[in-house]
């Protein structure tokens, strides 16, 4: 497979049917699928994607007092949860960060 075809992604037919012998000739591990070993393909879209953590609202959509109070209370609770998780992680050999609000993307799809 040539590097010029890499833009098509992992679902591209040539990438799926790429002969393993080509990769073995470069000294790759034959036990791992060739498509997983190729490190030349990289998406550039990550440069433009800004991830905002849960509870981060840079745009002010509400001007009334009650919604602003609720948002502030929610952000305060998220901070408290994050501090509890970080404190618990200090005693763990491998920290568990997956439920830390600062590690969760602020998205409507969750």
JSON list of C-alpha atoms in Angstrom, two decimals:
[
{"chain": "A", "resi": 1, "resn": "UNK", "atom": "CA", "xyz": [0.00, 0.00, 0.00]},
{"chain": "A", "resi": 2, "resn": "UNK", "atom": "CA", "xyz": [1.43, 3.37, -0.90]},
{"chain": "A", "resi": 3, "resn": "UNK", "atom": "CA", "xyz": [1.35, 6.25, 1.52]},
{"chain": "A", "resi": 4, "resn": "UNK", "atom": "CA", "xyz": [-0.59, 8.32, -1.00]},
{"chain": "A", "resi": 5, "resn": "UNK", "atom": "CA", "xyz": [-3.65, 6.10, -0.42]},
{"chain": "A", "resi": 6, "resn": "UNK", "atom": "CA", "xyz": [-3.58, 6.65, 3.34]},
{"chain": "A", "resi": 7, "resn": "UNK", "atom": "CA", "xyz": [-6.01, 9.56, 3.18]},
{"chain": "A", "resi": 8, "resn": "UNK", "atom": "CA", "xyz": [-8.82, 7.10, 2.54]},
{"chain": "A", "resi": 9, "resn": "UNK", "atom": "CA", "xyz": [-8.72, 5.79, 6.09]},
{"chain": "A", "resi": 10, "resn": "UNK", "atom": "CA", "xyz": [-8.94, 2.33, 7.60]},
{"chain": "A", "resi": 11, "resn": "UNK", "atom": "CA", "xyz": [-12.15, 1.41, 5.72]},
{"chain": "A", "resi": 12, "resn": "UNK", "atom": "CA", "xyz": [-10.50, 1.84, 2.34]},
{"chain": "A", "resi": 13, "resn": "UNK", "atom": "CA", "xyz": [-10.58, -1.44, 0.39]},
{"chain": "A", "resi": 14, "resn": "UNK", "atom": "CA", "xyz": [-6.85, -1.41, -0.36]},
{"chain": "A", "resi": 15, "resn": "UNK", "atom": "CA", "xyz": [-6.07, -0.95, 3.33]},
{"chain": "A", "resi": 16, "resn": "UNK", "atom": "CA", "xyz": [-8.20, -3.93, 4.27]},
{"chain": "A", "resi": 17, "resn": "UNK", "atom": "CA", "xyz": [-6.73, -6.21, 1.59]},
{"chain": "A", "resi": 18, "resn": "UNK", "atom": "CA", "xyz": [-3.13, -5.05, 2.00]},
{"chain": "A", "resi": 19, "resn": "UNK", "atom": "CA", "xyz": [-0.87, -8.12, 1.81]},
{"chain": "A", "resi": 20, "resn": "UNK", "atom": "CA", "xyz": [0.85, -8.90, 5.10]},
{"chain": "A", "resi": 21, "resn": "UNK", "atom": "CA", "xyz": [4.06, -9.91, 3.33]},
{"chain": "A", "resi": 22, "resn": "UNK", "atom": "CA", "xyz": [4.65, -6.29, 2.32]},
{"chain": "A", "resi": 23, "resn": "UNK", "atom": "CA", "xyz": [4.74, -5.25, 5.98]},
{"chain": "A", "resi": 24, "resn": "UNK", "atom": "CA", "xyz": [6.73, -8.30, 7.04]},
{"chain": "A", "resi": 25, "resn": "UNK", "atom": "CA", "xyz": [9.46, -7.27, 4.62]},
{"chain": "A", "resi": 26, "resn": "UNK", "atom": "CA", "xyz": [9.85, -4.07, 6.63]},
{"chain": "A", "resi": 27, "resn": "UNK", "atom": "CA", "xyz": [10.38, -6.08, 9.80]},
{"chain": "A", "resi": 28, "resn": "UNK", "atom": "CA", "xyz": [6.93, -5.68, 11.31]},
{"chain": "A", "resi": 29, "resn": "UNK", "atom": "CA", "xyz": [5.35, -8.11, 13.75]},
{"chain": "A", "resi": 30, "resn": "UNK", "atom": "CA", "xyz": [3.43, -10.75, 11.76]},
{"chain": "A", "resi": 31, "resn": "UNK", "atom": "CA", "xyz": [1.14, -11.47, 14.74]},
{"chain": "A", "resi": 32, "resn": "UNK", "atom": "CA", "xyz": [-0.46, -8.03, 14.61]},
{"chain": "A", "resi": 33, "resn": "UNK", "atom": "CA", "xyz": [-2.65, -7.01, 11.65]},
{"chain": "A", "resi": 34, "resn": "UNK", "atom": "CA", "xyz": [-0.76, -4.84, 9.22]},
{"chain": "A", "resi": 35, "resn": "UNK", "atom": "CA", "xyz": [-3.30, -2.03, 9.38]},
{"chain": "A", "resi": 36, "resn": "UNK", "atom": "CA", "xyz": [-2.72, -1.62, 13.13]},
{"chain": "A", "resi": 37, "resn": "UNK", "atom": "CA", "xyz": [1.06, -1.40, 12.72]},
{"chain": "A", "resi": 38, "resn": "UNK", "atom": "CA", "xyz": [1.21, 1.36, 10.17]},
{"chain": "A", "resi": 39, "resn": "UNK", "atom": "CA", "xyz": [2.14, 4.59, 11.91]},
{"chain": "A", "resi": 40, "resn": "UNK", "atom": "CA", "xyz": [2.25, 6.88, 8.88]},
{"chain": "A", "resi": 41, "resn": "UNK", "atom": "CA", "xyz": [-1.45, 7.72, 8.80]},
{"chain": "A", "resi": 42, "resn": "UNK", "atom": "CA", "xyz": [-2.50, 10.56, 11.06]},
{"chain": "A", "resi": 43, "resn": "UNK", "atom": "CA", "xyz": [-5.48, 12.82, 11.06]},
{"chain": "A", "resi": 44, "resn": "UNK", "atom": "CA", "xyz": [-4.86, 16.54, 11.02]},
{"chain": "A", "resi": 45, "resn": "UNK", "atom": "CA", "xyz": [-8.36, 17.38, 12.24]},
{"chain": "A", "resi": 46, "resn": "UNK", "atom": "CA", "xyz": [-7.24, 17.17, 15.87]},
{"chain": "A", "resi": 47, "resn": "UNK", "atom": "CA", "xyz": [-5.43, 20.47, 15.37]},
{"chain": "A", "resi": 48, "resn": "UNK", "atom": "CA", "xyz": [-8.73, 22.26, 14.84]},
{"chain": "A", "resi": 49, "resn": "UNK", "atom": "CA", "xyz": [-10.86, 20.46, 17.41]},
{"chain": "A", "resi": 50, "resn": "UNK", "atom": "CA", "xyz": [-11.02, 22.19, 20.78]},
{"chain": "A", "resi": 51, "resn": "UNK", "atom": "CA", "xyz": [-12.27, 19.98, 23.56]},
{"chain": "A", "resi": 52, "resn": "UNK", "atom": "CA", "xyz": [-14.07, 21.70, 26.38]},
{"chain": "A", "resi": 53, "resn": "UNK", "atom": "CA", "xyz": [-14.50, 19.78, 29.60]},
{"chain": "A", "resi": 54, "resn": "UNK", "atom": "CA", "xyz": [-17.89, 19.14, 31.17]},
{"chain": "A", "resi": 55, "resn": "UNK", "atom": "CA", "xyz": [-19.34, 22.28, 32.73]},
{"chain": "A", "resi": 56, "resn": "UNK", "atom": "CA", "xyz": [-17.28, 24.69, 30.62]},
{"chain": "A", "resi": 57, "resn": "UNK", "atom": "CA", "xyz": [-19.46, 27.30, 28.94]},
{"chain": "A", "resi": 58, "resn": "UNK", "atom": "CA", "xyz": [-17.34, 30.01, 27.27]},
{"chain": "A", "resi": 59, "resn": "UNK", "atom": "CA", "xyz": [-20.38, 31.58, 25.60]},
{"chain": "A", "resi": 60, "resn": "UNK", "atom": "CA", "xyz": [-22.89, 33.19, 27.90]},
{"chain": "A", "resi": 61, "resn": "UNK", "atom": "CA", "xyz": [-26.33, 32.11, 26.66]},
{"chain": "A", "resi": 62, "resn": "UNK", "atom": "CA", "xyz": [-28.28, 32.99, 29.79]},
{"chain": "A", "resi": 63, "resn": "UNK", "atom": "CA", "xyz": [-28.61, 36.42, 31.35]},
{"chain": "A", "resi": 64, "resn": "UNK", "atom": "CA", "xyz": [-31.31, 35.64, 33.94]},
{"chain": "A", "resi": 65, "resn": "UNK", "atom": "CA", "xyz": [-30.28, 35.05, 37.53]},
{"chain": "A", "resi": 66, "resn": "UNK", "atom": "CA", "xyz": [-31.77, 31.58, 38.06]},
{"chain": "A", "resi": 67, "resn": "UNK", "atom": "CA", "xyz": [-30.07, 29.81, 35.10]},
{"chain": "A", "resi": 68, "resn": "UNK", "atom": "CA", "xyz": [-26.76, 31.46, 36.00]},
{"chain": "A", "resi": 69, "resn": "UNK", "atom": "CA", "xyz": [-27.14, 30.29, 39.60]},
{"chain": "A", "resi": 70, "resn": "UNK", "atom": "CA", "xyz": [-27.90, 26.73, 38.46]},
{"chain": "A", "resi": 71, "resn": "UNK", "atom": "CA", "xyz": [-24.88, 26.71, 36.14]},
{"chain": "A", "resi": 72, "resn": "UNK", "atom": "CA", "xyz": [-22.64, 27.98, 38.94]},
{"chain": "A", "resi": 73, "resn": "UNK", "atom": "CA", "xyz": [-23.98, 25.29, 41.30]},
{"chain": "A", "resi": 74, "resn": "UNK", "atom": "CA", "xyz": [-23.40, 22.62, 38.64]},
{"chain": "A", "resi": 75, "resn": "UNK", "atom": "CA", "xyz": [-19.85, 23.82, 38.03]},
{"chain": "A", "resi": 76, "resn": "UNK", "atom": "CA", "xyz": [-19.19, 23.85, 41.77]},
{"chain": "A", "resi": 77, "resn": "UNK", "atom": "CA", "xyz": [-20.42, 20.27, 42.11]},
{"chain": "A", "resi": 78, "resn": "UNK", "atom": "CA", "xyz": [-18.25, 19.19, 39.16]},
{"chain": "A", "resi": 79, "resn": "UNK", "atom": "CA", "xyz": [-15.22, 20.79, 40.82]},
{"chain": "A", "resi": 80, "resn": "UNK", "atom": "CA", "xyz": [-16.01, 18.95, 44.05]},
{"chain": "A", "resi": 81, "resn": "UNK", "atom": "CA", "xyz": [-16.35, 15.61, 42.20]},
{"chain": "A", "resi": 82, "resn": "UNK", "atom": "CA", "xyz": [-13.08, 16.23, 40.37]},
{"chain": "A", "resi": 83, "resn": "UNK", "atom": "CA", "xyz": [-11.25, 16.98, 43.63]},
{"chain": "A", "resi": 84, "resn": "UNK", "atom": "CA", "xyz": [-12.63, 13.79, 45.21]},
{"chain": "A", "resi": 85, "resn": "UNK", "atom": "CA", "xyz": [-11.50, 11.72, 42.24]},
{"chain": "A", "resi": 86, "resn": "UNK", "atom": "CA", "xyz": [-8.04, 13.30, 42.24]},
{"chain": "A", "resi": 87, "resn": "UNK", "atom": "CA", "xyz": [-7.71, 12.68, 45.98]},
{"chain": "A", "resi": 88, "resn": "UNK", "atom": "CA", "xyz": [-8.75, 9.03, 45.54]},
{"chain": "A", "resi": 89, "resn": "UNK", "atom": "CA", "xyz": [-6.31, 8.61, 42.66]},
{"chain": "A", "resi": 90, "resn": "UNK", "atom": "CA", "xyz": [-3.36, 9.60, 44.85]},
{"chain": "A", "resi": 91, "resn": "UNK", "atom": "CA", "xyz": [-3.55, 6.23, 46.62]},
{"chain": "A", "resi": 92, "resn": "UNK", "atom": "CA", "xyz": [-4.03, 4.16, 43.46]},
{"chain": "A", "resi": 93, "resn": "UNK", "atom": "CA", "xyz": [-1.08, 2.63, 41.59]},
{"chain": "A", "resi": 94, "resn": "UNK", "atom": "CA", "xyz": [-2.81, 3.46, 38.29]},
{"chain": "A", "resi": 95, "resn": "UNK", "atom": "CA", "xyz": [-5.08, 6.52, 38.48]},
{"chain": "A", "resi": 96, "resn": "UNK", "atom": "CA", "xyz": [-8.65, 6.14, 37.27]},
{"chain": "A", "resi": 97, "resn": "UNK", "atom": "CA", "xyz": [-9.43, 9.33, 35.35]},
{"chain": "A", "resi": 98, "resn": "UNK", "atom": "CA", "xyz": [-12.37, 8.31, 33.20]},
{"chain": "A", "resi": 99, "resn": "UNK", "atom": "CA", "xyz": [-15.11, 9.81, 35.37]},
{"chain": "A", "resi": 100, "resn": "UNK", "atom": "CA", "xyz": [-13.21, 12.99, 36.24]},
{"chain": "A", "resi": 101, "resn": "UNK", "atom": "CA", "xyz": [-15.36, 15.88, 34.94]},
{"chain": "A", "resi": 102, "resn": "UNK", "atom": "CA", "xyz": [-12.21, 17.56, 33.59]},
{"chain": "A", "resi": 103, "resn": "UNK", "atom": "CA", "xyz": [-11.64, 14.48, 31.38]},
{"chain": "A", "resi": 104, "resn": "UNK", "atom": "CA", "xyz": [-15.23, 14.34, 30.04]},
{"chain": "A", "resi": 105, "resn": "UNK", "atom": "CA", "xyz": [-16.06, 16.34, 26.94]},
{"chain": "A", "resi": 106, "resn": "UNK", "atom": "CA", "xyz": [-18.82, 18.93, 27.21]},
{"chain": "A", "resi": 107, "resn": "UNK", "atom": "CA", "xyz": [-21.10, 17.61, 24.49]},
{"chain": "A", "resi": 108, "resn": "UNK", "atom": "CA", "xyz": [-24.76, 17.19, 23.67]},
{"chain": "A", "resi": 109, "resn": "UNK", "atom": "CA", "xyz": [-24.06, 13.66, 22.46]},
{"chain": "A", "resi": 110, "resn": "UNK", "atom": "CA", "xyz": [-23.44, 12.19, 25.92]}
]
